[in-house]
Structure formats: structure tokens, C-alpha cells
Amino acid sequence: MAVQTPPEPRRRMAVVDKTTLFYVLLALVSAALVLIIKSPAAMTDAVSGALLLFLAIAPMIVMGLFLGGLVKAIADPAKVAPILGQQSGLRGLALASVLGALTPGGPFAAFPIVYAIFAAGADVGAIVAFLTGWSLIALHRVVVWELPLMGPDVVGLRILISLPLPVLAGLQARWLVRNVDLFRSVGPRDLSADEPRG
Amino acid sequence: MIYSAALLFVVTIGVLAYAATRSRDAVPAAATFTLREGGRLAIRLPFALIAASCLAELIPDDTVAALIGHDSGVQGIVIASFAGGLLPGGPMVSFPVALILAGEGAGTAQLIALLTGWSVFAFHRVISYESPIMGWRFVAVRMLSSLLVPILAGLATAAAIATFGDVSVGWR
């Protein structure tokens, strides 16, 4: 529980940090492009659609963050690490893939949960396997959207073929973190590392 | 989305009940975490969503269909894999698009590569959620790790079809 509490002297001061500024600029530039290339109506539609979406998903994000916070609070890093950490081997990656495939909710719920598991001691490989399993197999999405539209044959074939892929992605991620300097320090602190430190 | 929200709600309540019995500090700690991360996202996320929505508006949707037919082979699988990543929107958009593409003659292997590319690359999701929450370096590791995933899925489908015959798309 004591893990990964980033040092927080004067962190609250930075309301608009570098990452936020990046999104503000990206939003302005892309909205301007739509205005120029398409039409003012297309731009208003895109912007208002995005804001309505934000209002619709905000409760889910709060719930996802709260669930993530709970998981982080009760997960003991000394217990999570052997199961989902760097030394967890193929079994850790397979477990992470299955957990991912079973995780309900859209990205607004899944990413806060994943971030908390990351902070609780899982390694990059397990997180990549989790996210790949979640995005690729996503059982709730299969039941709600894919099966009714695409039919059982193609869905069955797709899932069967997808089964080993999250583990492969997780192995690749572990290899990258071990062998590429740039990625060696990738961790849940990345988020706070964006902040100017006081 | 109502279904997802309900399921998430039930899971959260379950974990909340368990956490409250496990540790006295768990609930306040989770509330602090929610406030801190939520406060950060409250500014970041609306702009990220506007950016994603406007970028989606700029990508032409009819150019995809011509490139990924039954006879487009490995090249079609590779194109479909990356085109899938550019498909904007959630499952309510991409499965209908895939169905339309199938009707217009997209191959099954290319179709599965497309859906797999959409699942793992999802530039839209990366901009809106993954990078604001997980950070760009994590995104880079995950992307590099997933680079071959949709292509492998497409090739495996092609091999399965060559061995066992084609499958039908939609309901017979």
C-alpha cells in the first residue's frame, strides 16, 4: 500500500501541465482543420458530440477510478508481484490475459483499473497482456455487439485465433523493457512524471 | 453502455464491500485516488475527446473498402490491420462497418485482421484514454508489442480457411 505514492510537494499547483497543454493544442488544431477542410457545421457537430460523450462517460470514469483505487488499496504488492510481476513467467501473462478478457466496461473504466494494477506491482508485460486480452477478446463486447452483428462462425474463428495473441504481446513487451533503454523505466509513475516537479 | 455501466456498478459494489471488511483505510484511500486522478482527467479528457472526434471527422471512410478484398492476400491483411487501427469510434460503429465491408467483398482473413487491428491499435482510444492515463512511453511499448498481432490473426485465419474452408459472416 505504501508503493508508488509519488512525492507530492506543491503538485496541486500545476492545474494545466504539459500533457494537458498537448491535448488542448491537439483539440484546437484538429478542430481548425475540420473547420477549414469540411465545414463549420461539421466542426460544431464534432465538438458537441465529444462534449456530450464526456458527460455520458464521466460517471463511468469516476466509478472506474474508484474501483481502481479500491483494488490498489487492498492489493498487497508483495502478493501481486509474484502473480503478475516481472518474474511471473508465462502463467502471469496468461492470467493477465484472462483477467483482461473478463474485464467489463469501455476504455473509460478499464484504463483506470489497469493503472491501479500497474501501481500495485504488475509489470509492463502483464499490463500489455491484460490490455490486449481486454481489447481483443472482450467477452462482454462479443456478447453485446459482435455476436448479434457478425454471426457465430466468424466470431468463433476470430476468438479461437486470438487466444494466444495477448501472451505473445506480453512477452514482446517484457523483451522491449529489458532490452531497450528508452523503455526500461516505463512504470505507473509515468503519469506523474509528466508533471513539473516542485 | 447501460449494460456496461450496470455491470461495472455491480463489480464496484462487490469490491467495495470486500475492501471495507479487509481494511479500514481502503475506502478513504480509494476516494483520495479518485479525486486526485479524476481532477487531472477532468481537464485533460474533454480536450482529448474533442481532438479524437475531430480527427475521426478527417479520415475518409470509403477508401478502406477497395483495398482489402478476398484476393488482396498478405498485402490486404497488412493494410486491413493498420486501417482497422484508424477506424474511429466504438463497437457500435466498427462492427457495422466491418459487416458493410464484408458485403462489399472484403475477405474473411482481411476482415479479422481489420477487427483485430481496430481492437489493439485503436488510435481513437489511444488519444482519448490510454495516453492521458498511462503515458506515452507505455503506449509506445504496447504498440510495438502489438505490431504483429493483427497480421498474425489475419494469417492464421487465412491458414484456417485454406485448411477447413471459409466461414460465413453474419447469420445464415
mmCIF file with all atom_site columns, C-alpha atoms in Angstrom, chain B residues 57-164:
data_model
loop_
_atom_site.group_PDB
_atom_site.id
_atom_site.type_symbol
_atom_site.label_atom_id
_atom_site.label_alt_id
_atom_site.label_comp_id
_atom_site.label_asym_id
_atom_site.label_entity_id
_atom_site.label_seq_id
_atom_site.pdbx_PDB_ins_code
_atom_site.Cartn_x
_atom_site.Cartn_y
_atom_site.Cartn_z
_atom_site.occupancy
_atom_site.B_iso_or_equiv
_atom_site.pdbx_formal_charge
_atom_site.auth_seq_id
_atom_site.auth_comp_id
_atom_site.auth_asym_id
_atom_site.auth_atom_id
_atom_site.pdbx_PDB_model_num
ATOM 1   C CA . GLU B 1 57  ? -14.011 13.500  -38.986 1.00 0.00 ? 57  GLU B CA 1
ATOM 2   C CA . LEU B 1 58  ? -10.914 13.978  -41.175 1.00 0.00 ? 58  LEU B CA 1
ATOM 3   C CA . ILE B 1 59  ? -10.347 10.302  -42.066 1.00 0.00 ? 59  ILE B CA 1
ATOM 4   C CA . PRO B 1 60  ? -12.099 9.223   -45.287 1.00 0.00 ? 60  PRO B CA 1
ATOM 5   C CA . ASP B 1 61  ? -14.169 6.100   -44.627 1.00 0.00 ? 61  ASP B CA 1
ATOM 6   C CA . ASP B 1 62  ? -14.816 4.903   -48.193 1.00 0.00 ? 62  ASP B CA 1
ATOM 7   C CA . THR B 1 63  ? -11.187 4.430   -49.239 1.00 0.00 ? 63  THR B CA 1
ATOM 8   C CA . VAL B 1 64  ? -10.824 1.393   -46.967 1.00 0.00 ? 64  VAL B CA 1
ATOM 9   C CA . ALA B 1 65  ? -13.211 -0.863  -48.879 1.00 0.00 ? 65  ALA B CA 1
ATOM 10  C CA . ALA B 1 66  ? -11.277 -1.059  -52.150 1.00 0.00 ? 66  ALA B CA 1
ATOM 11  C CA . LEU B 1 67  ? -8.039  -2.357  -50.642 1.00 0.00 ? 67  LEU B CA 1
ATOM 12  C CA . ILE B 1 68  ? -8.971  -5.460  -48.660 1.00 0.00 ? 68  ILE B CA 1
ATOM 13  C CA . GLY B 1 69  ? -10.883 -7.841  -50.929 1.00 0.00 ? 69  GLY B CA 1
ATOM 14  C CA . HIS B 1 70  ? -10.730 -11.658 -50.919 1.00 0.00 ? 70  HIS B CA 1
ATOM 15  C CA . ASP B 1 71  ? -7.818  -11.695 -53.369 1.00 0.00 ? 71  ASP B CA 1
ATOM 16  C CA . SER B 1 72  ? -5.749  -8.986  -51.707 1.00 0.00 ? 72  SER B CA 1
ATOM 17  C CA . GLY B 1 73  ? -3.659  -11.639 -49.943 1.00 0.00 ? 73  GLY B CA 1
ATOM 18  C CA . VAL B 1 74  ? -0.966  -10.837 -47.395 1.00 0.00 ? 74  VAL B CA 1
ATOM 19  C CA . GLN B 1 75  ? -0.790  -7.242  -48.582 1.00 0.00 ? 75  GLN B CA 1
ATOM 20  C CA . GLY B 1 76  ? -4.531  -6.887  -47.936 1.00 0.00 ? 76  GLY B CA 1
ATOM 21  C CA . ILE B 1 77  ? -4.084  -8.385  -44.459 1.00 0.00 ? 77  ILE B CA 1
ATOM 22  C CA . VAL B 1 78  ? -1.352  -5.868  -43.639 1.00 0.00 ? 78  VAL B CA 1
ATOM 23  C CA . ILE B 1 79  ? -3.394  -2.949  -44.996 1.00 0.00 ? 79  ILE B CA 1
ATOM 24  C CA . ALA B 1 80  ? -6.503  -4.129  -43.134 1.00 0.00 ? 80  ALA B CA 1
ATOM 25  C CA . SER B 1 81  ? -4.540  -4.476  -39.874 1.00 0.00 ? 81  SER B CA 1
ATOM 26  C CA . PHE B 1 82  ? -3.463  -0.841  -39.886 1.00 0.00 ? 82  PHE B CA 1
ATOM 27  C CA . ALA B 1 83  ? -6.656  0.519   -41.453 1.00 0.00 ? 83  ALA B CA 1
ATOM 28  C CA . GLY B 1 84  ? -8.525  -1.146  -38.580 1.00 0.00 ? 84  GLY B CA 1
ATOM 29  C CA . GLY B 1 85  ? -6.491  0.901   -36.131 1.00 0.00 ? 85  GLY B CA 1
ATOM 30  C CA . LEU B 1 86  ? -7.721  4.060   -37.834 1.00 0.00 ? 86  LEU B CA 1
ATOM 31  C CA . LEU B 1 87  ? -11.412 3.120   -37.611 1.00 0.00 ? 87  LEU B CA 1
ATOM 32  C CA . PRO B 1 88  ? -12.934 5.726   -35.365 1.00 0.00 ? 88  PRO B CA 1
ATOM 33  C CA . GLY B 1 89  ? -15.499 5.040   -32.702 1.00 0.00 ? 89  GLY B CA 1
ATOM 34  C CA . GLY B 1 90  ? -16.596 2.156   -30.553 1.00 0.00 ? 90  GLY B CA 1
ATOM 35  C CA . PRO B 1 91  ? -18.140 -1.240  -31.342 1.00 0.00 ? 91  PRO B CA 1
ATOM 36  C CA . MET B 1 92  ? -21.407 0.392   -32.362 1.00 0.00 ? 92  MET B CA 1
ATOM 37  C CA . VAL B 1 93  ? -19.557 1.837   -35.341 1.00 0.00 ? 93  VAL B CA 1
ATOM 38  C CA . SER B 1 94  ? -16.833 -0.640  -36.212 1.00 0.00 ? 94  SER B CA 1
ATOM 39  C CA . PHE B 1 95  ? -18.864 -3.876  -36.350 1.00 0.00 ? 95  PHE B CA 1
ATOM 40  C CA . PRO B 1 96  ? -21.433 -2.369  -38.721 1.00 0.00 ? 96  PRO B CA 1
ATOM 41  C CA . VAL B 1 97  ? -18.542 -1.023  -40.838 1.00 0.00 ? 97  VAL B CA 1
ATOM 42  C CA . ALA B 1 98  ? -16.966 -4.498  -40.884 1.00 0.00 ? 98  ALA B CA 1
ATOM 43  C CA . LEU B 1 99  ? -20.307 -6.004  -41.895 1.00 0.00 ? 99  LEU B CA 1
ATOM 44  C CA . ILE B 1 100 ? -20.681 -3.488  -44.733 1.00 0.00 ? 100 ILE B CA 1
ATOM 45  C CA . LEU B 1 101 ? -17.122 -4.234  -45.885 1.00 0.00 ? 101 LEU B CA 1
ATOM 46  C CA . ALA B 1 102 ? -17.903 -7.956  -45.854 1.00 0.00 ? 102 ALA B CA 1
ATOM 47  C CA . GLY B 1 103 ? -20.950 -7.282  -48.037 1.00 0.00 ? 103 GLY B CA 1
ATOM 48  C CA . GLU B 1 104 ? -18.758 -5.333  -50.444 1.00 0.00 ? 104 GLU B CA 1
ATOM 49  C CA . GLY B 1 105 ? -16.376 -8.242  -50.878 1.00 0.00 ? 105 GLY B CA 1
ATOM 50  C CA . ALA B 1 106 ? -13.754 -7.940  -48.137 1.00 0.00 ? 106 ALA B CA 1
ATOM 51  C CA . GLY B 1 107 ? -12.061 -11.280 -47.463 1.00 0.00 ? 107 GLY B CA 1
ATOM 52  C CA . THR B 1 108 ? -12.633 -13.094 -44.150 1.00 0.00 ? 108 THR B CA 1
ATOM 53  C CA . ALA B 1 109 ? -8.920  -13.086 -43.254 1.00 0.00 ? 109 ALA B CA 1
ATOM 54  C CA . GLN B 1 110 ? -8.703  -9.369  -44.070 1.00 0.00 ? 110 GLN B CA 1
ATOM 55  C CA . LEU B 1 111 ? -11.867 -8.741  -42.061 1.00 0.00 ? 111 LEU B CA 1
ATOM 56  C CA . ILE B 1 112 ? -10.476 -10.465 -38.975 1.00 0.00 ? 112 ILE B CA 1
ATOM 57  C CA . ALA B 1 113 ? -7.187  -8.571  -39.397 1.00 0.00 ? 113 ALA B CA 1
ATOM 58  C CA . LEU B 1 114 ? -9.235  -5.361  -39.578 1.00 0.00 ? 114 LEU B CA 1
ATOM 59  C CA . LEU B 1 115 ? -11.217 -6.105  -36.412 1.00 0.00 ? 115 LEU B CA 1
ATOM 60  C CA . THR B 1 116 ? -8.058  -7.202  -34.606 1.00 0.00 ? 116 THR B CA 1
ATOM 61  C CA . GLY B 1 117 ? -6.219  -4.048  -35.722 1.00 0.00 ? 117 GLY B CA 1
ATOM 62  C CA . TRP B 1 118 ? -9.158  -1.976  -34.543 1.00 0.00 ? 118 TRP B CA 1
ATOM 63  C CA . SER B 1 119 ? -9.068  -3.781  -31.175 1.00 0.00 ? 119 SER B CA 1
ATOM 64  C CA . VAL B 1 120 ? -5.374  -3.474  -30.425 1.00 0.00 ? 120 VAL B CA 1
ATOM 65  C CA . PHE B 1 121 ? -4.263  -0.255  -32.157 1.00 0.00 ? 121 PHE B CA 1
ATOM 66  C CA . ALA B 1 122 ? -7.405  1.899   -31.826 1.00 0.00 ? 122 ALA B CA 1
ATOM 67  C CA . PHE B 1 123 ? -5.779  5.291   -32.347 1.00 0.00 ? 123 PHE B CA 1
ATOM 68  C CA . HIS B 1 124 ? -9.026  6.844   -31.207 1.00 0.00 ? 124 HIS B CA 1
ATOM 69  C CA . ARG B 1 125 ? -8.853  5.089   -27.831 1.00 0.00 ? 125 ARG B CA 1
ATOM 70  C CA . VAL B 1 126 ? -5.135  5.861   -27.507 1.00 0.00 ? 126 VAL B CA 1
ATOM 71  C CA . ILE B 1 127 ? -5.736  9.579   -27.902 1.00 0.00 ? 127 ILE B CA 1
ATOM 72  C CA . SER B 1 128 ? -8.852  9.722   -25.747 1.00 0.00 ? 128 SER B CA 1
ATOM 73  C CA . TYR B 1 129 ? -7.967  7.409   -22.873 1.00 0.00 ? 129 TYR B CA 1
ATOM 74  C CA . GLU B 1 130 ? -4.755  5.421   -22.993 1.00 0.00 ? 130 GLU B CA 1
ATOM 75  C CA . SER B 1 131 ? -2.170  8.188   -23.359 1.00 0.00 ? 131 SER B CA 1
ATOM 76  C CA . PRO B 1 132 ? -3.795  10.581  -20.865 1.00 0.00 ? 132 PRO B CA 1
ATOM 77  C CA . ILE B 1 133 ? -3.959  7.806   -18.252 1.00 0.00 ? 133 ILE B CA 1
ATOM 78  C CA . MET B 1 134 ? -0.976  5.528   -18.957 1.00 0.00 ? 134 MET B CA 1
ATOM 79  C CA . GLY B 1 135 ? 1.569   7.921   -20.508 1.00 0.00 ? 135 GLY B CA 1
ATOM 80  C CA . TRP B 1 136 ? 3.108   7.916   -23.996 1.00 0.00 ? 136 TRP B CA 1
ATOM 81  C CA . ARG B 1 137 ? 6.056   5.667   -23.249 1.00 0.00 ? 137 ARG B CA 1
ATOM 82  C CA . PHE B 1 138 ? 3.759   2.910   -22.059 1.00 0.00 ? 138 PHE B CA 1
ATOM 83  C CA . VAL B 1 139 ? 1.663   3.404   -25.213 1.00 0.00 ? 139 VAL B CA 1
ATOM 84  C CA . ALA B 1 140 ? 4.836   3.020   -27.312 1.00 0.00 ? 140 ALA B CA 1
ATOM 85  C CA . VAL B 1 141 ? 5.744   -0.281  -25.600 1.00 0.00 ? 141 VAL B CA 1
ATOM 86  C CA . ARG B 1 142 ? 2.215   -1.646  -26.023 1.00 0.00 ? 142 ARG B CA 1
ATOM 87  C CA . MET B 1 143 ? 2.014   -0.566  -29.678 1.00 0.00 ? 143 MET B CA 1
ATOM 88  C CA . LEU B 1 144 ? 5.378   -2.133  -30.529 1.00 0.00 ? 144 LEU B CA 1
ATOM 89  C CA . SER B 1 145 ? 4.337   -5.318  -28.715 1.00 0.00 ? 145 SER B CA 1
ATOM 90  C CA . SER B 1 146 ? 1.057   -5.455  -30.662 1.00 0.00 ? 146 SER B CA 1
ATOM 91  C CA . LEU B 1 147 ? 2.515   -4.635  -34.067 1.00 0.00 ? 147 LEU B CA 1
ATOM 92  C CA . LEU B 1 148 ? 2.321   -8.213  -35.382 1.00 0.00 ? 148 LEU B CA 1
ATOM 93  C CA . VAL B 1 149 ? -0.849  -9.250  -33.539 1.00 0.00 ? 149 VAL B CA 1
ATOM 94  C CA . PRO B 1 150 ? -3.444  -8.347  -36.225 1.00 0.00 ? 150 PRO B CA 1
ATOM 95  C CA . ILE B 1 151 ? -1.203  -9.631  -39.026 1.00 0.00 ? 151 ILE B CA 1
ATOM 96  C CA . LEU B 1 152 ? -0.770  -12.943 -37.197 1.00 0.00 ? 152 LEU B CA 1
ATOM 97  C CA . ALA B 1 153 ? -4.539  -13.115 -36.690 1.00 0.00 ? 153 ALA B CA 1
ATOM 98  C CA . GLY B 1 154 ? -5.115  -12.492 -40.404 1.00 0.00 ? 154 GLY B CA 1
ATOM 99  C CA . LEU B 1 155 ? -2.530  -15.064 -41.494 1.00 0.00 ? 155 LEU B CA 1
ATOM 100 C CA . ALA B 1 156 ? -3.882  -17.662 -39.044 1.00 0.00 ? 156 ALA B CA 1
ATOM 101 C CA . THR B 1 157 ? -7.391  -17.060 -40.392 1.00 0.00 ? 157 THR B CA 1
ATOM 102 C CA . ALA B 1 158 ? -6.150  -17.449 -43.963 1.00 0.00 ? 158 ALA B CA 1
ATOM 103 C CA . ALA B 1 159 ? -4.450  -20.722 -42.997 1.00 0.00 ? 159 ALA B CA 1
ATOM 104 C CA . ALA B 1 160 ? -7.578  -21.984 -41.192 1.00 0.00 ? 160 ALA B CA 1
ATOM 105 C CA . ILE B 1 161 ? -9.748  -21.114 -44.189 1.00 0.00 ? 161 ILE B CA 1
ATOM 106 C CA . ALA B 1 162 ? -7.336  -22.811 -46.602 1.00 0.00 ? 162 ALA B CA 1
ATOM 107 C CA . THR B 1 163 ? -7.495  -25.972 -44.453 1.00 0.00 ? 163 THR B CA 1
ATOM 108 C CA . PHE B 1 164 ? -11.122 -26.124 -43.314 1.00 0.00 ? 164 PHE B CA 1
#
